[in-house]
Amino acid sequence: MIDSNKPSEDVIRIEGVSVLYRKPGERIRTFKEYAIRILQRRIQFKEFRALNDVNLQIQKGEIFGIVGNNGAGKSTLLKVVSRVLIPTEGRVWIKGVVTPLLELGAGFHPELTGRENIMLNGTILGHPRREIEEHMDEIIEFSELGDFIDSPLRTYSSGMYARLGFAAATTWEPDILLLDEVLSVGDESFRRKCEARMRGFRNGKTTSIMVSHSMESVMNLCQRVAWLDHGTVRAVGPAADIVAEYRKAQPGAGA
């Protein structure tokens, strides 16, 4: 259940959230074999918990980090908060409009130009056309795309996608910003520029949740961090403490 009306000092409250999937208990090599077993009721499923009883509270103006190995449930949690995925169990209360940057190109059309996609994305987020036009030059300047802004997105690299997506999403200082490894794409100078903008959000109107394998970025930006391990919250606390604990348990964790 997801509700945006619960009165609370927190902007996001995640209570007892679990996400369950069912997957075949044995390897099935082809779709034909899968279909036959379904029809003959000879297939057995195992339950897989992508998230297991997750409880978190995130306050207004906070930059909250999520760390963990691949498959820990980090992206699944962001999808739940963004309403892309409904939890199997538990509740999520959200106060404000969520702006997700979960996948490169999400919310963009590959055949449209960067400029046209800014208009499309702004409209999807509920901004009037005049307001989008007023911010157009600012978005283009921040993205550093230059003349490529009038090229179709299908010609963009992953780094260019990230530049456009971040610039468009953050120009209006969103209520709630979700970032899934977005800052890991592109060159170092632009990453620093994005981090500087996010630091400007800290303790303001924008609440951010960021997933990252870069412990440097987490330390630079986040006040608090949750460590996910196999879908379960293993620890929550100040960024420095959780990153140190995570690095100790996971030698070779992202620099």
mmCIF file of C-alpha atoms in Angstrom:
data_model
loop_
_atom_site.group_PDB
_atom_site.id
_atom_site.type_symbol
_atom_site.label_atom_id
_atom_site.label_comp_id
_atom_site.label_asym_id
_atom_site.label_seq_id
_atom_site.Cartn_x
_atom_site.Cartn_y
_atom_site.Cartn_z
ATOM 1 C CA MET A 1 0.000 0.000 0.000
ATOM 2 C CA ILE A 2 1.238 3.471 -0.898
ATOM 3 C CA ASP A 3 -0.296 6.579 0.646
ATOM 4 C CA SER A 4 0.710 10.238 0.241
ATOM 5 C CA ASN A 5 -1.590 11.662 2.930
ATOM 6 C CA LYS A 6 -0.184 10.375 6.233
ATOM 7 C CA PRO A 7 0.688 13.369 8.456
ATOM 8 C CA SER A 8 4.308 13.078 9.545
ATOM 9 C CA GLU A 9 7.475 15.110 10.082
ATOM 10 C CA ASP A 10 9.145 12.655 7.722
ATOM 11 C CA VAL A 11 8.863 13.011 3.956
ATOM 12 C CA ILE A 12 9.104 9.252 3.376
ATOM 13 C CA ARG A 13 8.147 6.460 5.736
ATOM 14 C CA ILE A 14 8.734 2.855 4.723
ATOM 15 C CA GLU A 15 7.128 0.406 7.125
ATOM 16 C CA GLY A 16 7.410 -3.363 6.934
ATOM 17 C CA VAL A 17 7.890 -3.370 3.173
ATOM 18 C CA SER A 18 8.524 -6.687 1.463
ATOM 19 C CA VAL A 19 8.583 -7.528 -2.237
ATOM 20 C CA LEU A 20 8.112 -11.186 -3.110
ATOM 21 C CA TYR A 21 8.681 -12.919 -6.434
ATOM 22 C CA ARG A 22 8.052 -16.483 -7.474
ATOM 23 C CA LYS A 23 10.588 -18.234 -9.654
ATOM 24 C CA PRO A 24 10.851 -21.816 -10.937
ATOM 25 C CA GLY A 25 12.459 -24.175 -8.474
ATOM 26 C CA GLU A 26 14.482 -25.835 -11.220
ATOM 27 C CA ARG A 27 16.129 -24.644 -14.396
ATOM 28 C CA ILE A 28 13.856 -24.577 -17.455
ATOM 29 C CA ARG A 29 15.731 -24.239 -20.736
ATOM 30 C CA THR A 30 13.029 -23.092 -23.167
ATOM 31 C CA PHE A 31 9.742 -21.199 -23.125
ATOM 32 C CA LYS A 32 8.069 -24.244 -24.703
ATOM 33 C CA GLU A 33 9.159 -26.431 -21.794
ATOM 34 C CA TYR A 34 7.945 -23.763 -19.362
ATOM 35 C CA ALA A 35 4.511 -23.588 -21.057
ATOM 36 C CA ILE A 36 4.114 -27.379 -21.095
ATOM 37 C CA ARG A 37 4.954 -27.656 -17.411
ATOM 38 C CA ILE A 38 2.518 -24.873 -16.549
ATOM 39 C CA LEU A 39 -0.279 -26.607 -18.474
ATOM 40 C CA GLN A 40 0.534 -29.952 -16.880
ATOM 41 C CA ARG A 41 0.936 -28.326 -13.471
ATOM 42 C CA ARG A 42 4.340 -29.935 -13.124
ATOM 43 C CA ILE A 43 6.254 -26.772 -12.310
ATOM 44 C CA GLN A 44 7.156 -25.825 -8.758
ATOM 45 C CA PHE A 45 7.973 -22.296 -7.713
ATOM 46 C CA LYS A 46 10.219 -20.973 -4.998
ATOM 47 C CA GLU A 47 9.528 -17.732 -3.195
ATOM 48 C CA PHE A 48 12.195 -15.054 -3.502
ATOM 49 C CA ARG A 49 12.161 -11.945 -1.308
ATOM 50 C CA ALA A 50 13.743 -9.000 -3.088
ATOM 51 C CA LEU A 51 12.925 -6.895 -0.005
ATOM 52 C CA ASN A 52 12.228 -8.267 3.438
ATOM 53 C CA ASP A 53 10.522 -6.187 6.158
ATOM 54 C CA VAL A 54 12.251 -2.906 5.311
ATOM 55 C CA ASN A 55 11.645 -0.018 7.728
ATOM 56 C CA LEU A 56 13.086 3.447 7.045
ATOM 57 C CA GLN A 57 12.219 7.076 7.785
ATOM 58 C CA ILE A 58 13.663 9.850 5.630
ATOM 59 C CA GLN A 59 13.351 13.515 6.527
ATOM 60 C CA LYS A 60 12.856 16.635 4.431
ATOM 61 C CA GLY A 61 16.085 18.020 2.981
ATOM 62 C CA GLU A 62 18.030 14.843 3.702
ATOM 63 C CA ILE A 63 20.303 13.103 1.213
ATOM 64 C CA PHE A 64 19.883 9.458 2.125
ATOM 65 C CA GLY A 65 22.209 6.823 0.689
ATOM 66 C CA ILE A 66 21.594 3.149 0.023
ATOM 67 C CA VAL A 67 24.541 0.767 -0.318
ATOM 68 C CA GLY A 68 24.843 -2.966 -0.798
ATOM 69 C CA ASN A 69 26.047 -5.637 -3.179
ATOM 70 C CA ASN A 70 24.388 -6.336 -6.518
ATOM 71 C CA GLY A 71 21.066 -8.051 -5.863
ATOM 72 C CA ALA A 72 20.729 -6.561 -2.381
ATOM 73 C CA GLY A 73 17.405 -4.892 -3.251
ATOM 74 C CA LYS A 74 18.578 -1.299 -3.710
ATOM 75 C CA SER A 75 16.938 -0.663 -7.080
ATOM 76 C CA THR A 76 13.819 -2.553 -6.012
ATOM 77 C CA LEU A 77 13.444 -0.225 -3.037
ATOM 78 C CA LEU A 78 13.705 2.857 -5.251
ATOM 79 C CA LYS A 79 11.058 1.406 -7.567
ATOM 80 C CA VAL A 80 8.742 0.967 -4.587
ATOM 81 C CA VAL A 81 9.263 4.568 -3.473
ATOM 82 C CA SER A 82 8.713 5.825 -7.042
ATOM 83 C CA ARG A 83 5.447 3.831 -7.300
ATOM 84 C CA VAL A 84 6.780 1.800 -10.221
ATOM 85 C CA LEU A 85 6.444 -1.281 -8.030
ATOM 86 C CA ILE A 86 3.757 -2.023 -5.451
ATOM 87 C CA PRO A 87 5.070 -3.805 -2.337
ATOM 88 C CA THR A 88 3.732 -7.264 -1.568
ATOM 89 C CA GLU A 89 3.636 -6.410 2.119
ATOM 90 C CA GLY A 90 3.937 -3.210 4.132
ATOM 91 C CA ARG A 91 3.269 0.461 3.494
ATOM 92 C CA VAL A 92 5.037 3.491 2.067
ATOM 93 C CA TRP A 93 3.959 7.036 2.980
ATOM 94 C CA ILE A 94 5.198 9.818 0.724
ATOM 95 C CA LYS A 95 4.780 13.567 1.139
ATOM 96 C CA GLY A 96 5.547 15.357 -2.121
ATOM 97 C CA VAL A 97 6.091 14.680 -5.806
ATOM 98 C CA VAL A 98 8.663 12.016 -6.667
ATOM 99 C CA THR A 99 11.145 12.635 -9.504
ATOM 100 C CA PRO A 100 12.902 9.347 -10.318
ATOM 101 C CA LEU A 101 16.159 8.942 -12.229
ATOM 102 C CA LEU A 102 16.217 5.158 -12.117
ATOM 103 C CA GLU A 103 17.218 4.162 -15.642
ATOM 104 C CA LEU A 104 19.038 6.047 -18.377
ATOM 105 C CA GLY A 105 16.516 7.334 -20.886
ATOM 106 C CA ALA A 106 13.460 6.727 -18.712
ATOM 107 C CA GLY A 107 10.853 9.372 -19.531
ATOM 108 C CA PHE A 108 12.662 10.337 -22.746
ATOM 109 C CA HIS A 109 11.884 9.483 -26.381
ATOM 110 C CA PRO A 110 14.885 8.361 -28.470
ATOM 111 C CA GLU A 111 13.584 9.897 -31.704
ATOM 112 C CA LEU A 112 13.120 13.359 -30.190
ATOM 113 C CA THR A 113 15.946 15.854 -29.754
ATOM 114 C CA GLY A 114 17.364 16.753 -26.370
ATOM 115 C CA ARG A 115 15.500 20.066 -26.467
ATOM 116 C CA GLU A 116 12.214 18.338 -27.322
ATOM 117 C CA ASN A 117 12.772 15.807 -24.559
ATOM 118 C CA ILE A 118 13.252 18.579 -22.021
ATOM 119 C CA MET A 119 9.787 19.814 -22.986
ATOM 120 C CA LEU A 120 8.385 16.277 -22.780
ATOM 121 C CA ASN A 121 10.005 15.528 -19.433
ATOM 122 C CA GLY A 122 8.944 18.844 -17.922
ATOM 123 C CA THR A 123 5.372 18.261 -19.059
ATOM 124 C CA ILE A 124 5.356 14.771 -17.532
ATOM 125 C CA LEU A 125 6.525 16.305 -14.243
ATOM 126 C CA GLY A 126 3.613 18.750 -14.382
ATOM 127 C CA HIS A 127 5.407 21.982 -15.284
ATOM 128 C CA PRO A 128 3.624 24.530 -17.546
ATOM 129 C CA ARG A 129 5.106 25.021 -21.015
ATOM 130 C CA ARG A 130 6.057 28.647 -20.299
ATOM 131 C CA GLU A 131 7.947 27.612 -17.160
ATOM 132 C CA ILE A 132 9.839 24.923 -19.070
ATOM 133 C CA GLU A 133 10.796 27.415 -21.766
ATOM 134 C CA GLU A 134 12.026 29.858 -19.112
ATOM 135 C CA HIS A 135 14.372 27.193 -17.708
ATOM 136 C CA MET A 136 15.448 25.756 -21.079
ATOM 137 C CA ASP A 137 18.732 27.679 -21.384
ATOM 138 C CA GLU A 138 19.657 26.860 -17.779
ATOM 139 C CA ILE A 139 19.087 23.134 -18.354
ATOM 140 C CA ILE A 140 21.077 23.127 -21.587
ATOM 141 C CA GLU A 141 23.945 25.064 -20.012
ATOM 142 C CA PHE A 142 24.149 22.708 -17.034
ATOM 143 C CA SER A 143 24.066 19.614 -19.257
ATOM 144 C CA GLU A 144 27.018 20.911 -21.333
ATOM 145 C CA LEU A 145 25.558 19.159 -24.394
ATOM 146 C CA GLY A 146 26.132 22.126 -26.707
ATOM 147 C CA ASP A 147 24.896 21.562 -30.263
ATOM 148 C CA PHE A 148 23.948 17.970 -29.405
ATOM 149 C CA ILE A 149 20.873 19.357 -27.646
ATOM 150 C CA ASP A 150 19.216 19.498 -31.090
ATOM 151 C CA SER A 151 20.210 15.938 -32.044
ATOM 152 C CA PRO A 152 17.960 12.883 -31.504
ATOM 153 C CA LEU A 153 18.568 11.042 -28.246
ATOM 154 C CA ARG A 154 19.262 7.817 -30.138
ATOM 155 C CA THR A 155 22.611 9.390 -31.052
ATOM 156 C CA TYR A 156 23.518 10.067 -27.400
ATOM 157 C CA SER A 157 26.027 8.125 -25.339
ATOM 158 C CA SER A 158 25.097 6.907 -21.854
ATOM 159 C CA GLY A 159 26.998 9.847 -20.385
ATOM 160 C CA MET A 160 25.014 12.315 -22.488
ATOM 161 C CA TYR A 161 21.765 10.678 -21.389
ATOM 162 C CA ALA A 162 22.847 11.095 -17.778
ATOM 163 C CA ARG A 163 23.755 14.756 -18.303
ATOM 164 C CA LEU A 164 20.380 15.570 -19.837
ATOM 165 C CA GLY A 165 18.408 13.546 -17.292
ATOM 166 C CA PHE A 166 20.119 15.035 -14.252
ATOM 167 C CA ALA A 167 19.976 18.606 -15.567
ATOM 168 C CA ALA A 168 16.281 18.336 -16.431
ATOM 169 C CA ALA A 169 15.317 16.642 -13.158
ATOM 170 C CA THR A 170 17.170 18.946 -10.780
ATOM 171 C CA THR A 171 16.631 22.404 -12.271
ATOM 172 C CA TRP A 172 13.258 22.746 -10.514
ATOM 173 C CA GLU A 173 14.501 21.450 -7.130
ATOM 174 C CA PRO A 174 12.099 18.489 -6.931
ATOM 175 C CA ASP A 175 10.326 17.495 -3.717
ATOM 176 C CA ILE A 176 11.811 13.997 -3.758
ATOM 177 C CA LEU A 177 14.688 12.974 -6.037
ATOM 178 C CA LEU A 178 15.599 9.309 -6.572
ATOM 179 C CA LEU A 179 18.993 8.506 -8.114
ATOM 180 C CA ASP A 180 20.056 4.991 -9.095
ATOM 181 C CA GLU A 181 23.768 5.060 -10.015
ATOM 182 C CA VAL A 182 23.172 8.111 -12.223
ATOM 183 C CA LEU A 183 26.287 9.886 -10.942
ATOM 184 C CA SER A 184 28.469 6.912 -11.895
ATOM 185 C CA VAL A 185 27.911 7.558 -15.618
ATOM 186 C CA GLY A 186 29.976 10.179 -17.414
ATOM 187 C CA ASP A 187 33.188 12.032 -16.737
ATOM 188 C CA GLU A 188 34.632 13.070 -13.401
ATOM 189 C CA SER A 189 34.191 16.821 -13.874
ATOM 190 C CA PHE A 190 30.464 16.507 -14.554
ATOM 191 C CA ARG A 191 30.042 14.161 -11.582
ATOM 192 C CA ARG A 192 31.621 16.807 -9.351
ATOM 193 C CA LYS A 193 29.267 19.386 -10.809
ATOM 194 C CA CYS A 194 26.250 17.174 -10.048
ATOM 195 C CA GLU A 195 27.484 16.578 -6.511
ATOM 196 C CA ALA A 196 27.827 20.331 -5.978
ATOM 197 C CA ARG A 197 24.219 20.860 -7.056
ATOM 198 C CA MET A 198 23.021 18.113 -4.737
ATOM 199 C CA ARG A 199 24.939 19.577 -1.809
ATOM 200 C CA GLY A 200 23.030 22.777 -2.506
ATOM 201 C CA PHE A 201 19.798 20.829 -1.941
ATOM 202 C CA ARG A 202 20.903 19.582 1.474
ATOM 203 C CA ASN A 203 18.625 20.727 4.293
ATOM 204 C CA GLY A 204 16.418 22.534 1.762
ATOM 205 C CA LYS A 205 13.117 21.556 0.148
ATOM 206 C CA THR A 206 14.515 18.613 -1.840
ATOM 207 C CA THR A 207 14.813 15.178 -0.259
ATOM 208 C CA SER A 208 17.099 12.771 -2.120
ATOM 209 C CA ILE A 209 17.629 9.024 -2.022
ATOM 210 C CA MET A 210 20.678 7.825 -3.910
ATOM 211 C CA VAL A 211 21.910 4.333 -4.683
ATOM 212 C CA SER A 212 25.618 4.149 -5.378
ATOM 213 C CA HIS A 213 28.545 1.746 -5.413
ATOM 214 C CA SER A 214 30.874 4.735 -5.021
ATOM 215 C CA MET A 215 31.609 5.092 -1.337
ATOM 216 C CA GLU A 216 33.343 8.385 -2.116
ATOM 217 C CA SER A 217 30.105 9.851 -3.504
ATOM 218 C CA VAL A 218 28.122 8.466 -0.583
ATOM 219 C CA MET A 219 30.520 10.042 1.907
ATOM 220 C CA ASN A 220 30.560 13.364 0.036
ATOM 221 C CA LEU A 221 26.787 13.709 -0.195
ATOM 222 C CA CYS A 222 24.809 11.635 2.271
ATOM 223 C CA GLN A 223 23.980 12.443 5.867
ATOM 224 C CA ARG A 224 22.637 8.957 6.582
ATOM 225 C CA VAL A 225 22.963 5.601 4.852
ATOM 226 C CA ALA A 226 21.108 2.288 4.848
ATOM 227 C CA TRP A 227 23.021 -0.905 4.121
ATOM 228 C CA LEU A 228 20.881 -3.502 2.330
ATOM 229 C CA ASP A 229 21.903 -7.145 2.385
ATOM 230 C CA HIS A 230 19.768 -9.745 0.563
ATOM 231 C CA GLY A 231 16.716 -7.502 0.794
ATOM 232 C CA THR A 232 17.098 -6.789 4.510
ATOM 233 C CA VAL A 233 18.293 -3.594 6.182
ATOM 234 C CA ARG A 234 21.499 -4.647 7.897
ATOM 235 C CA ALA A 235 22.332 -1.226 9.340
ATOM 236 C CA VAL A 236 21.215 2.417 9.244
ATOM 237 C CA GLY A 237 23.114 5.411 10.561
ATOM 238 C CA PRO A 238 25.492 8.301 9.839
ATOM 239 C CA ALA A 239 27.220 7.950 6.479
ATOM 240 C CA ALA A 240 30.744 7.700 7.900
ATOM 241 C CA ASP A 241 29.788 4.909 10.312
ATOM 242 C CA ILE A 242 27.849 2.798 7.809
ATOM 243 C CA VAL A 243 30.413 3.190 5.026
ATOM 244 C CA ALA A 244 33.203 2.136 7.404
ATOM 245 C CA GLU A 245 31.184 -0.887 8.525
ATOM 246 C CA TYR A 246 30.304 -1.805 4.940
ATOM 247 C CA ARG A 247 33.909 -1.531 3.763
ATOM 248 C CA LYS A 248 35.072 -3.687 6.638
ATOM 249 C CA ALA A 249 32.577 -6.419 5.756
ATOM 250 C CA GLN A 250 33.012 -6.037 1.991
ATOM 251 C CA PRO A 251 36.710 -5.753 1.098
ATOM 252 C CA GLY A 252 37.060 -4.070 -2.268
ATOM 253 C CA ALA A 253 33.769 -2.170 -1.975
ATOM 254 C CA GLY A 254 33.527 0.837 -4.308
ATOM 255 C CA ALA A 255 36.110 3.532 -3.658
#
